[in-house]
Short mmCIF file of N, CA and C in Angstrom, two decimals:
data_model
loop_
_atom_site.label_atom_id
_atom_site.label_comp_id
_atom_site.label_asym_id
_atom_site.label_seq_id
_atom_site.Cartn_x
_atom_site.Cartn_y
_atom_site.Cartn_z
N MET A 1 95.71 84.25 100.37
CA MET A 1 96.10 83.29 99.18
C MET A 1 95.22 82.35 99.27
N ALA A 2 94.79 81.85 100.36
CA ALA A 2 94.13 80.52 100.48
C ALA A 2 92.82 80.62 99.67
N LEU A 3 92.02 81.79 99.65
CA LEU A 3 90.83 81.94 99.03
C LEU A 3 91.18 82.03 97.44
N LYS A 4 92.43 82.57 96.87
CA LYS A 4 92.46 82.28 95.39
C LYS A 4 92.85 80.91 95.15
N GLU A 5 93.60 80.19 96.05
CA GLU A 5 93.92 78.68 95.82
C GLU A 5 92.74 78.04 95.62
N LYS A 6 91.50 78.47 96.55
CA LYS A 6 90.40 77.42 96.43
C LYS A 6 89.75 78.02 94.96
N ALA A 7 89.87 79.01 94.45
CA ALA A 7 89.20 79.62 93.27
C ALA A 7 90.04 78.57 92.10
N LEU A 8 91.52 78.84 92.21
CA LEU A 8 92.04 77.87 91.31
C LEU A 8 91.74 76.40 91.31
N LYS A 9 91.65 75.87 92.45
CA LYS A 9 91.24 74.37 92.57
C LYS A 9 89.72 74.17 91.95
N ARG A 10 88.88 75.12 92.44
CA ARG A 10 87.51 74.99 91.61
C ARG A 10 87.47 75.25 90.13
N LEU A 11 88.27 76.00 89.36
CA LEU A 11 88.28 76.17 88.25
C LEU A 11 89.11 74.99 87.33
N CYS A 12 90.03 74.41 88.01
CA CYS A 12 90.69 73.23 87.39
C CYS A 12 89.63 72.20 87.53
N GLU A 13 89.11 71.92 88.58
CA GLU A 13 88.11 70.77 88.82
C GLU A 13 86.88 70.98 87.48
N LYS A 14 86.39 72.15 87.37
CA LYS A 14 85.40 72.34 86.33
C LYS A 14 85.86 71.98 85.05
N LEU A 15 86.97 72.55 84.62
CA LEU A 15 87.64 72.47 83.45
C LEU A 15 87.90 70.99 83.11
N THR A 16 88.38 70.46 84.04
CA THR A 16 88.82 68.83 84.09
C THR A 16 87.55 68.06 83.83
N ARG A 17 86.65 68.16 84.68
CA ARG A 17 85.63 67.59 84.45
C ARG A 17 84.77 67.64 83.32
N ALA A 18 84.78 68.92 82.61
CA ALA A 18 84.29 68.97 81.17
C ALA A 18 85.18 68.49 80.16
N GLY A 19 86.46 68.05 80.52
CA GLY A 19 87.13 67.38 79.42
C GLY A 19 87.91 68.47 78.67
N ILE A 20 88.10 69.59 79.17
CA ILE A 20 88.92 70.71 78.49
C ILE A 20 90.19 70.99 78.87
N PRO A 21 91.27 70.42 77.89
CA PRO A 21 92.71 70.55 78.03
C PRO A 21 92.83 72.08 78.29
N PHE A 22 93.74 72.34 79.37
CA PHE A 22 94.02 73.80 79.72
C PHE A 22 95.55 73.76 80.42
N CYS A 23 96.12 74.81 80.58
CA CYS A 23 97.15 75.12 81.45
C CYS A 23 97.30 76.68 81.73
N LEU A 24 98.02 76.66 82.78
CA LEU A 24 98.24 78.19 83.47
C LEU A 24 99.60 78.62 82.98
N GLY A 25 99.46 80.02 82.63
CA GLY A 25 100.51 80.72 82.11
C GLY A 25 100.87 81.89 83.18
N GLY A 26 101.58 82.84 82.65
CA GLY A 26 101.72 84.13 83.58
C GLY A 26 102.47 84.13 84.79
N ALA A 27 102.40 85.30 85.54
CA ALA A 27 103.28 85.16 86.84
C ALA A 27 103.08 84.09 87.67
N TRP A 28 101.66 83.51 87.83
CA TRP A 28 101.43 82.56 88.89
C TRP A 28 102.34 81.28 88.35
N MET A 29 102.41 80.97 86.96
CA MET A 29 103.18 79.79 86.71
C MET A 29 104.69 80.03 86.92
N LEU A 30 104.85 81.28 86.62
CA LEU A 30 106.62 81.45 86.96
C LEU A 30 106.78 81.23 88.48
N THR A 31 105.84 81.67 89.44
CA THR A 31 106.37 81.53 90.89
C THR A 31 106.23 80.02 91.31
N GLN A 32 105.45 79.34 90.47
CA GLN A 32 105.52 77.85 90.67
C GLN A 32 106.80 77.15 90.04
N ARG A 33 107.67 78.08 89.22
CA ARG A 33 108.68 77.26 88.62
C ARG A 33 109.90 77.96 89.46
N GLY A 34 109.71 78.75 90.48
CA GLY A 34 110.98 79.37 91.25
C GLY A 34 111.26 80.86 91.18
N LEU A 35 110.34 81.67 90.34
CA LEU A 35 110.71 82.92 90.31
C LEU A 35 109.87 83.79 91.38
N ASP A 36 110.67 84.53 92.16
CA ASP A 36 109.99 85.19 93.16
C ASP A 36 109.36 86.76 92.39
N VAL A 37 108.22 86.56 92.05
CA VAL A 37 107.48 87.74 91.22
C VAL A 37 106.10 87.85 92.03
N SER A 38 105.47 89.00 92.03
CA SER A 38 104.05 89.12 92.43
C SER A 38 103.28 88.62 91.38
N TRP A 39 102.12 88.11 91.79
CA TRP A 39 100.73 87.72 90.83
C TRP A 39 99.55 88.25 91.31
N HIS A 40 98.73 88.59 90.53
CA HIS A 40 97.57 88.92 90.85
C HIS A 40 96.30 88.00 90.22
N SER A 41 96.68 87.30 89.36
CA SER A 41 95.42 86.66 88.63
C SER A 41 96.09 85.32 88.09
N PHE A 42 95.22 84.43 87.48
CA PHE A 42 95.62 83.25 86.98
C PHE A 42 95.15 83.27 85.41
N ASP A 43 96.24 83.14 84.59
CA ASP A 43 96.22 83.21 83.15
C ASP A 43 95.74 81.89 82.68
N VAL A 44 94.74 81.41 82.26
CA VAL A 44 94.42 80.02 81.67
C VAL A 44 94.37 80.13 80.33
N VAL A 45 94.98 79.12 79.71
CA VAL A 45 95.11 79.17 78.16
C VAL A 45 94.20 77.67 77.60
N VAL A 46 93.38 77.84 76.63
CA VAL A 46 92.83 76.62 76.11
C VAL A 46 92.83 76.77 74.73
N ASN A 47 92.78 75.56 74.00
CA ASN A 47 92.90 75.55 72.55
C ASN A 47 91.57 76.17 72.02
N MET A 48 91.67 76.93 70.74
CA MET A 48 90.48 77.45 70.38
C MET A 48 89.21 76.63 70.14
N GLU A 49 89.43 75.44 69.96
CA GLU A 49 88.39 74.27 69.73
C GLU A 49 87.59 74.06 70.89
N GLN A 50 88.15 74.47 72.08
CA GLN A 50 87.58 74.43 73.35
C GLN A 50 87.17 75.69 73.92
N PHE A 51 87.55 76.77 73.25
CA PHE A 51 87.13 78.08 74.01
C PHE A 51 85.89 78.20 74.54
N ALA A 52 84.69 78.11 73.61
CA ALA A 52 83.12 78.17 73.86
C ALA A 52 82.93 77.40 74.93
N GLU A 53 83.37 76.20 75.15
CA GLU A 53 83.02 75.27 76.12
C GLU A 53 83.51 75.94 77.53
N ALA A 54 84.95 76.02 77.66
CA ALA A 54 85.76 76.88 78.43
C ALA A 54 85.00 78.05 79.07
N ASP A 55 84.56 78.78 78.00
CA ASP A 55 83.89 80.25 78.57
C ASP A 55 82.53 79.80 79.27
N ARG A 56 81.84 78.85 78.82
CA ARG A 56 80.67 78.37 79.42
C ARG A 56 80.81 77.99 80.87
N VAL A 57 81.77 77.32 80.93
CA VAL A 57 82.18 76.53 82.27
C VAL A 57 82.54 77.90 83.38
N LEU A 58 83.45 78.70 82.75
CA LEU A 58 83.99 79.69 83.73
C LEU A 58 82.86 80.76 84.01
N THR A 59 81.95 81.06 82.92
CA THR A 59 80.95 81.96 83.11
C THR A 59 79.98 81.68 84.32
N ARG A 60 79.88 80.48 84.25
CA ARG A 60 78.84 79.71 85.50
C ARG A 60 79.55 80.00 86.84
N LEU A 61 80.84 80.21 86.91
CA LEU A 61 81.48 80.43 88.34
C LEU A 61 81.36 81.82 88.67
N GLY A 62 81.27 82.71 87.85
CA GLY A 62 81.36 84.28 88.42
C GLY A 62 80.97 85.25 87.11
N MET A 63 81.58 86.42 87.59
CA MET A 63 81.59 87.64 86.63
C MET A 63 82.37 87.53 85.67
N ARG A 64 81.81 87.92 84.40
CA ARG A 64 82.68 87.79 83.09
C ARG A 64 82.57 89.16 82.33
N GLU A 65 84.00 89.46 81.83
CA GLU A 65 83.98 90.71 81.09
C GLU A 65 84.77 90.22 79.78
N ALA A 66 84.17 90.19 78.62
CA ALA A 66 84.75 89.98 77.45
C ALA A 66 85.76 90.96 77.11
N VAL A 67 86.89 90.76 76.81
CA VAL A 67 87.81 91.88 76.31
C VAL A 67 88.09 91.84 74.71
N GLU A 68 88.32 90.69 74.33
CA GLU A 68 88.42 90.56 72.91
C GLU A 68 87.86 89.06 72.42
N VAL A 69 87.15 89.06 71.53
CA VAL A 69 86.56 87.64 70.91
C VAL A 69 86.61 87.65 69.57
N THR A 70 87.46 86.97 68.91
CA THR A 70 87.27 86.81 67.23
C THR A 70 87.27 85.45 66.95
N GLU A 71 87.26 85.01 65.60
CA GLU A 71 87.41 83.56 65.28
C GLU A 71 88.69 83.11 65.42
N GLN A 72 89.71 83.94 65.53
CA GLN A 72 91.09 83.47 65.54
C GLN A 72 91.61 83.47 67.03
N HIS A 73 91.22 84.42 67.92
CA HIS A 73 91.85 84.63 69.37
C HIS A 73 90.82 84.98 70.08
N ALA A 74 90.95 84.87 71.43
CA ALA A 74 89.94 85.37 72.45
C ALA A 74 90.68 85.65 73.92
N GLU A 75 90.13 86.50 74.33
CA GLU A 75 90.54 87.02 75.89
C GLU A 75 89.20 87.38 76.58
N ILE A 76 89.05 86.63 77.68
CA ILE A 76 87.87 87.07 78.45
C ILE A 76 88.38 87.21 80.03
N HIS A 77 87.92 88.00 80.60
CA HIS A 77 88.22 88.08 82.33
C HIS A 77 87.08 87.59 82.99
N TYR A 78 87.33 86.90 84.31
CA TYR A 78 86.23 86.53 85.08
C TYR A 78 86.83 86.91 86.46
N HIS A 79 85.71 87.00 87.48
CA HIS A 79 86.24 87.11 88.88
C HIS A 79 85.17 86.29 89.71
N PHE A 80 85.68 85.36 90.24
CA PHE A 80 84.89 84.61 91.30
C PHE A 80 85.78 84.06 92.65
N ASP A 81 85.25 84.05 93.89
CA ASP A 81 85.68 83.32 94.87
C ASP A 81 87.17 84.16 95.09
N GLY A 82 86.94 85.47 94.95
CA GLY A 82 88.11 86.31 95.27
C GLY A 82 89.24 86.53 94.23
N ALA A 83 89.04 85.46 93.27
CA ALA A 83 90.31 85.57 92.17
C ALA A 83 89.91 86.11 90.99
N ASP A 84 90.76 86.68 90.30
CA ASP A 84 90.75 87.25 88.78
C ASP A 84 91.34 86.13 88.02
N ILE A 85 90.72 85.90 86.83
CA ILE A 85 91.12 84.90 85.78
C ILE A 85 91.06 85.42 84.37
N GLN A 86 91.97 85.13 83.88
CA GLN A 86 91.92 85.50 82.41
C GLN A 86 92.03 84.38 81.49
N LEU A 87 91.12 84.24 80.68
CA LEU A 87 91.04 83.00 79.74
C LEU A 87 91.27 83.45 78.38
N TYR A 88 92.73 82.69 77.83
CA TYR A 88 93.15 83.01 76.64
C TYR A 88 92.90 81.83 75.51
N SER A 89 92.84 82.16 74.32
CA SER A 89 92.59 81.08 73.45
C SER A 89 93.24 81.55 72.07
N GLY A 90 93.92 81.04 71.21
CA GLY A 90 94.09 81.23 69.84
C GLY A 90 95.41 82.00 69.87
N PHE A 91 95.38 83.25 70.39
CA PHE A 91 96.62 84.27 70.19
C PHE A 91 96.79 84.93 68.86
N PRO A 92 96.65 86.12 68.58
CA PRO A 92 96.82 86.87 67.30
C PRO A 92 98.40 86.57 66.83
N LEU A 93 98.55 85.52 66.05
CA LEU A 93 100.26 85.36 65.54
C LEU A 93 100.15 85.38 64.11
N ASN A 94 99.51 86.22 63.24
CA ASN A 94 99.57 86.29 61.84
C ASN A 94 99.38 84.77 61.23
N GLY A 95 98.35 84.40 61.43
CA GLY A 95 98.13 82.99 60.57
C GLY A 95 98.32 81.77 61.67
N THR A 96 99.23 81.96 62.61
CA THR A 96 99.58 80.73 63.29
C THR A 96 98.68 80.75 64.45
N ARG A 97 98.27 79.43 64.59
CA ARG A 97 97.25 79.10 65.84
C ARG A 97 97.98 78.43 66.82
N TYR A 98 98.10 78.92 68.19
CA TYR A 98 98.69 78.39 69.10
C TYR A 98 98.13 77.04 69.70
N SER A 99 98.58 75.91 69.87
CA SER A 99 98.09 74.78 70.36
C SER A 99 98.85 74.32 71.64
N LEU A 100 98.00 73.83 72.59
CA LEU A 100 98.54 73.51 74.02
C LEU A 100 99.49 72.31 73.51
N PRO A 101 100.61 72.12 74.45
CA PRO A 101 101.58 70.82 74.09
C PRO A 101 101.02 69.83 74.91
N GLN A 102 101.24 68.68 74.13
CA GLN A 102 100.67 67.25 74.58
C GLN A 102 101.12 66.93 76.16
N ALA A 103 102.30 67.24 76.58
CA ALA A 103 102.77 66.89 77.79
C ALA A 103 103.00 68.27 78.67
N LEU A 104 102.53 68.33 79.66
CA LEU A 104 102.64 69.51 80.71
C LEU A 104 103.15 69.30 82.18
N ASP A 105 104.18 70.15 82.53
CA ASP A 105 104.40 70.03 84.07
C ASP A 105 103.16 70.38 84.76
N THR A 106 103.04 69.71 85.72
CA THR A 106 101.92 70.03 86.73
C THR A 106 102.43 70.22 87.98
N VAL A 107 101.67 71.12 88.90
CA VAL A 107 101.89 71.06 90.19
C VAL A 107 100.52 70.80 91.01
N THR A 108 100.48 70.59 92.18
CA THR A 108 99.29 70.01 93.16
C THR A 108 98.82 71.18 93.85
N VAL A 109 97.63 71.94 93.69
CA VAL A 109 97.12 72.82 94.77
C VAL A 109 95.92 72.39 95.28
N LEU A 110 95.97 72.26 96.64
CA LEU A 110 94.73 71.77 97.45
C LEU A 110 94.19 70.45 96.69
N GLY A 111 95.17 69.51 96.60
CA GLY A 111 94.83 68.25 96.11
C GLY A 111 94.63 68.15 94.60
N GLN A 112 94.35 69.27 93.92
CA GLN A 112 93.94 69.24 92.50
C GLN A 112 95.38 69.73 91.42
N GLU A 113 95.42 68.71 90.45
CA GLU A 113 96.64 68.78 89.68
C GLU A 113 96.44 70.01 88.52
N VAL A 114 97.41 70.94 88.66
CA VAL A 114 97.29 72.12 87.73
C VAL A 114 98.41 72.07 86.68
N PRO A 115 97.96 72.00 85.51
CA PRO A 115 99.07 72.03 84.33
C PRO A 115 99.57 73.39 84.08
N LEU A 116 100.99 73.17 83.99
CA LEU A 116 101.60 74.60 83.70
C LEU A 116 102.18 74.59 82.37
N MET A 117 101.81 75.93 81.69
CA MET A 117 102.55 76.10 80.41
C MET A 117 104.08 76.20 80.40
N PRO A 118 104.62 75.61 79.54
CA PRO A 118 106.04 75.83 79.46
C PRO A 118 106.40 77.53 79.42
N PRO A 119 107.23 77.84 80.20
CA PRO A 119 107.62 79.29 80.34
C PRO A 119 108.06 79.89 78.99
N GLU A 120 108.66 78.94 77.96
CA GLU A 120 109.17 79.20 76.79
C GLU A 120 107.93 79.50 76.00
N ASP A 121 106.85 78.90 76.04
CA ASP A 121 105.58 79.12 75.10
C ASP A 121 105.20 80.52 75.61
N TRP A 122 104.82 80.74 76.92
CA TRP A 122 104.43 82.05 77.52
C TRP A 122 105.31 83.01 76.91
N TYR A 123 106.71 82.94 76.93
CA TYR A 123 107.74 84.19 76.40
C TYR A 123 107.27 84.51 75.05
N VAL A 124 107.12 83.65 74.23
CA VAL A 124 106.80 83.86 72.72
C VAL A 124 105.61 84.22 72.69
N LEU A 125 104.44 83.89 73.18
CA LEU A 125 103.32 84.37 73.08
C LEU A 125 103.23 85.81 73.67
N GLN A 126 103.88 86.31 74.75
CA GLN A 126 104.03 87.52 75.06
C GLN A 126 104.71 88.46 74.31
N MET A 127 105.61 88.10 73.60
CA MET A 127 106.45 88.86 72.72
C MET A 127 105.56 89.19 71.60
N GLN A 128 104.96 88.00 70.91
CA GLN A 128 104.34 88.31 69.82
C GLN A 128 102.83 88.87 69.85
N THR A 129 102.49 89.23 70.92
CA THR A 129 101.20 89.94 71.38
C THR A 129 101.25 91.18 71.93
N GLY A 130 102.76 91.40 72.18
CA GLY A 130 102.85 92.99 72.70
C GLY A 130 102.52 93.13 74.20
N HIS A 131 103.28 92.47 74.89
CA HIS A 131 102.99 92.54 76.37
C HIS A 131 104.28 92.83 77.11
N PRO A 132 104.97 94.13 76.96
CA PRO A 132 106.36 94.20 77.14
C PRO A 132 106.65 94.07 78.67
N SER A 133 105.74 94.29 79.56
CA SER A 133 105.98 94.03 81.02
C SER A 133 106.08 92.69 81.31
N GLU A 134 105.24 91.85 80.65
CA GLU A 134 105.15 90.39 80.82
C GLU A 134 106.50 89.78 80.41
N VAL A 135 107.09 90.32 79.17
CA VAL A 135 108.15 89.85 78.48
C VAL A 135 109.47 90.21 79.45
N ARG A 136 109.53 91.19 80.04
CA ARG A 136 110.61 91.66 80.98
C ARG A 136 110.76 90.71 82.32
N ILE A 137 109.56 90.22 82.77
CA ILE A 137 109.57 89.25 83.73
C ILE A 137 110.14 88.00 83.34
N LEU A 138 109.77 87.57 81.93
CA LEU A 138 109.96 86.19 81.53
C LEU A 138 111.65 86.38 81.19
N GLU A 139 112.09 87.59 80.70
CA GLU A 139 113.60 87.61 80.57
C GLU A 139 114.29 87.49 81.89
N THR A 140 113.92 88.20 82.90
CA THR A 140 114.57 87.91 84.25
C THR A 140 114.63 86.19 84.62
N TYR A 141 113.39 85.55 84.40
CA TYR A 141 113.30 84.18 84.71
C TYR A 141 114.28 83.48 83.57
N PHE A 142 114.62 83.83 82.38
CA PHE A 142 115.45 83.10 81.58
C PHE A 142 116.91 83.61 81.81
N GLN A 143 117.21 84.70 82.79
CA GLN A 143 118.73 84.82 82.97
C GLN A 143 119.30 83.63 83.82
N THR A 144 118.27 82.84 84.68
CA THR A 144 118.89 81.95 85.48
C THR A 144 118.20 80.46 85.13
N HIS A 145 117.42 80.49 84.15
CA HIS A 145 117.01 79.03 83.57
C HIS A 145 117.16 79.18 82.14
N PRO A 146 117.69 78.27 81.52
CA PRO A 146 118.05 78.26 80.01
C PRO A 146 116.68 78.12 79.32
N PHE A 147 116.57 78.96 78.09
CA PHE A 147 115.50 78.72 77.26
C PHE A 147 115.41 77.48 76.69
N ARG A 148 114.72 76.47 76.93
CA ARG A 148 114.71 75.20 76.14
C ARG A 148 113.86 75.19 75.18
N THR A 149 114.71 75.05 74.05
CA THR A 149 114.03 75.30 72.56
C THR A 149 113.29 73.85 72.55
N ALA A 150 113.68 72.85 73.07
CA ALA A 150 112.64 71.25 72.98
C ALA A 150 111.42 71.50 73.60
N MET A 151 111.45 72.50 74.48
CA MET A 151 109.97 72.69 75.41
C MET A 151 109.03 73.67 74.47
N LEU A 152 109.42 74.41 73.55
CA LEU A 152 108.82 75.10 72.68
C LEU A 152 107.81 74.59 71.79
N SER A 153 106.52 74.80 72.02
CA SER A 153 105.54 74.26 71.18
C SER A 153 105.87 74.19 69.79
N PRO A 154 105.63 73.19 69.04
CA PRO A 154 105.80 73.15 67.44
C PRO A 154 105.13 74.32 66.66
N SER A 155 103.94 74.70 67.35
CA SER A 155 103.12 75.90 66.62
C SER A 155 104.05 77.07 66.95
N LEU A 156 105.10 77.20 67.77
CA LEU A 156 105.55 78.62 67.93
C LEU A 156 107.05 78.50 67.56
N SER A 157 107.54 77.49 66.88
CA SER A 157 108.78 77.27 66.56
C SER A 157 109.48 78.43 65.62
N ALA A 158 108.58 78.93 64.76
CA ALA A 158 109.04 79.98 63.82
C ALA A 158 109.33 81.23 64.73
N PHE A 159 108.85 81.37 65.82
CA PHE A 159 108.99 82.49 66.78
C PHE A 159 110.31 82.41 67.63
N LEU A 160 111.10 81.38 67.55
CA LEU A 160 112.17 81.21 68.44
C LEU A 160 113.24 82.46 68.62
N PRO A 161 113.26 82.91 69.66
CA PRO A 161 114.26 84.14 69.90
C PRO A 161 115.71 83.65 69.55
N HIS A 162 116.44 84.64 68.77
CA HIS A 162 117.83 84.51 68.66
C HIS A 162 118.49 85.79 68.95
N ASP A 163 118.14 86.63 70.06
CA ASP A 163 118.73 87.94 70.34
C ASP A 163 119.80 87.78 71.36
N GLY A 164 120.10 86.65 71.91
CA GLY A 164 121.15 86.41 72.67
C GLY A 164 120.95 87.01 74.13
N LEU A 165 119.84 87.43 74.62
CA LEU A 165 119.66 88.11 75.85
C LEU A 165 119.81 87.16 76.88
N PHE A 166 119.66 85.84 76.80
CA PHE A 166 119.53 84.91 77.82
C PHE A 166 120.19 83.47 77.42
N PRO A 167 120.57 82.69 78.16
CA PRO A 167 121.09 81.23 77.57
C PRO A 167 119.87 80.47 76.92
N ILE A 168 120.19 80.00 75.66
CA ILE A 168 119.43 79.12 74.92
C ILE A 168 119.85 77.77 74.84
N GLU A 169 119.21 76.91 75.32
CA GLU A 169 119.46 75.28 75.22
C GLU A 169 118.94 74.68 73.98
N GLU A 170 119.95 74.51 73.32
CA GLU A 170 119.32 73.98 71.86
C GLU A 170 118.95 72.55 71.95
#
């Protein structure tokens, strides 16, 4: 795990130094919030306006594989320092563009602050982009942690879940 933590520290240092706002989502983010789930990669999210620069920064760190890149959204995978990184931006949301929240929780890894995406945002993004295995993991998380509507980014408010699967804190 220490090698992956070094890769995370390095990518956070590089993105921060470049002035690129970002946050981490995915299973790693959920482990930082107390869910016991296995994780294999770091899911990094940036605003579409900073995507090209973030891609340049991460490409300099290691191997790059473009999965999907359009004017509206992008997903690119990287591998360096023993870690797999997925860079996401935009998200295909039928005309809605996801924007990072202004205030993010952080954790410290090897002395480096790492901003965490609200799990509420990650849940809605995974629901809307068709990732059922990730959605199931998040539903497990929300069985013991209320879905905090106040933490949901304004750009995602139209996608608020109302299915009663887990407690929702209005």
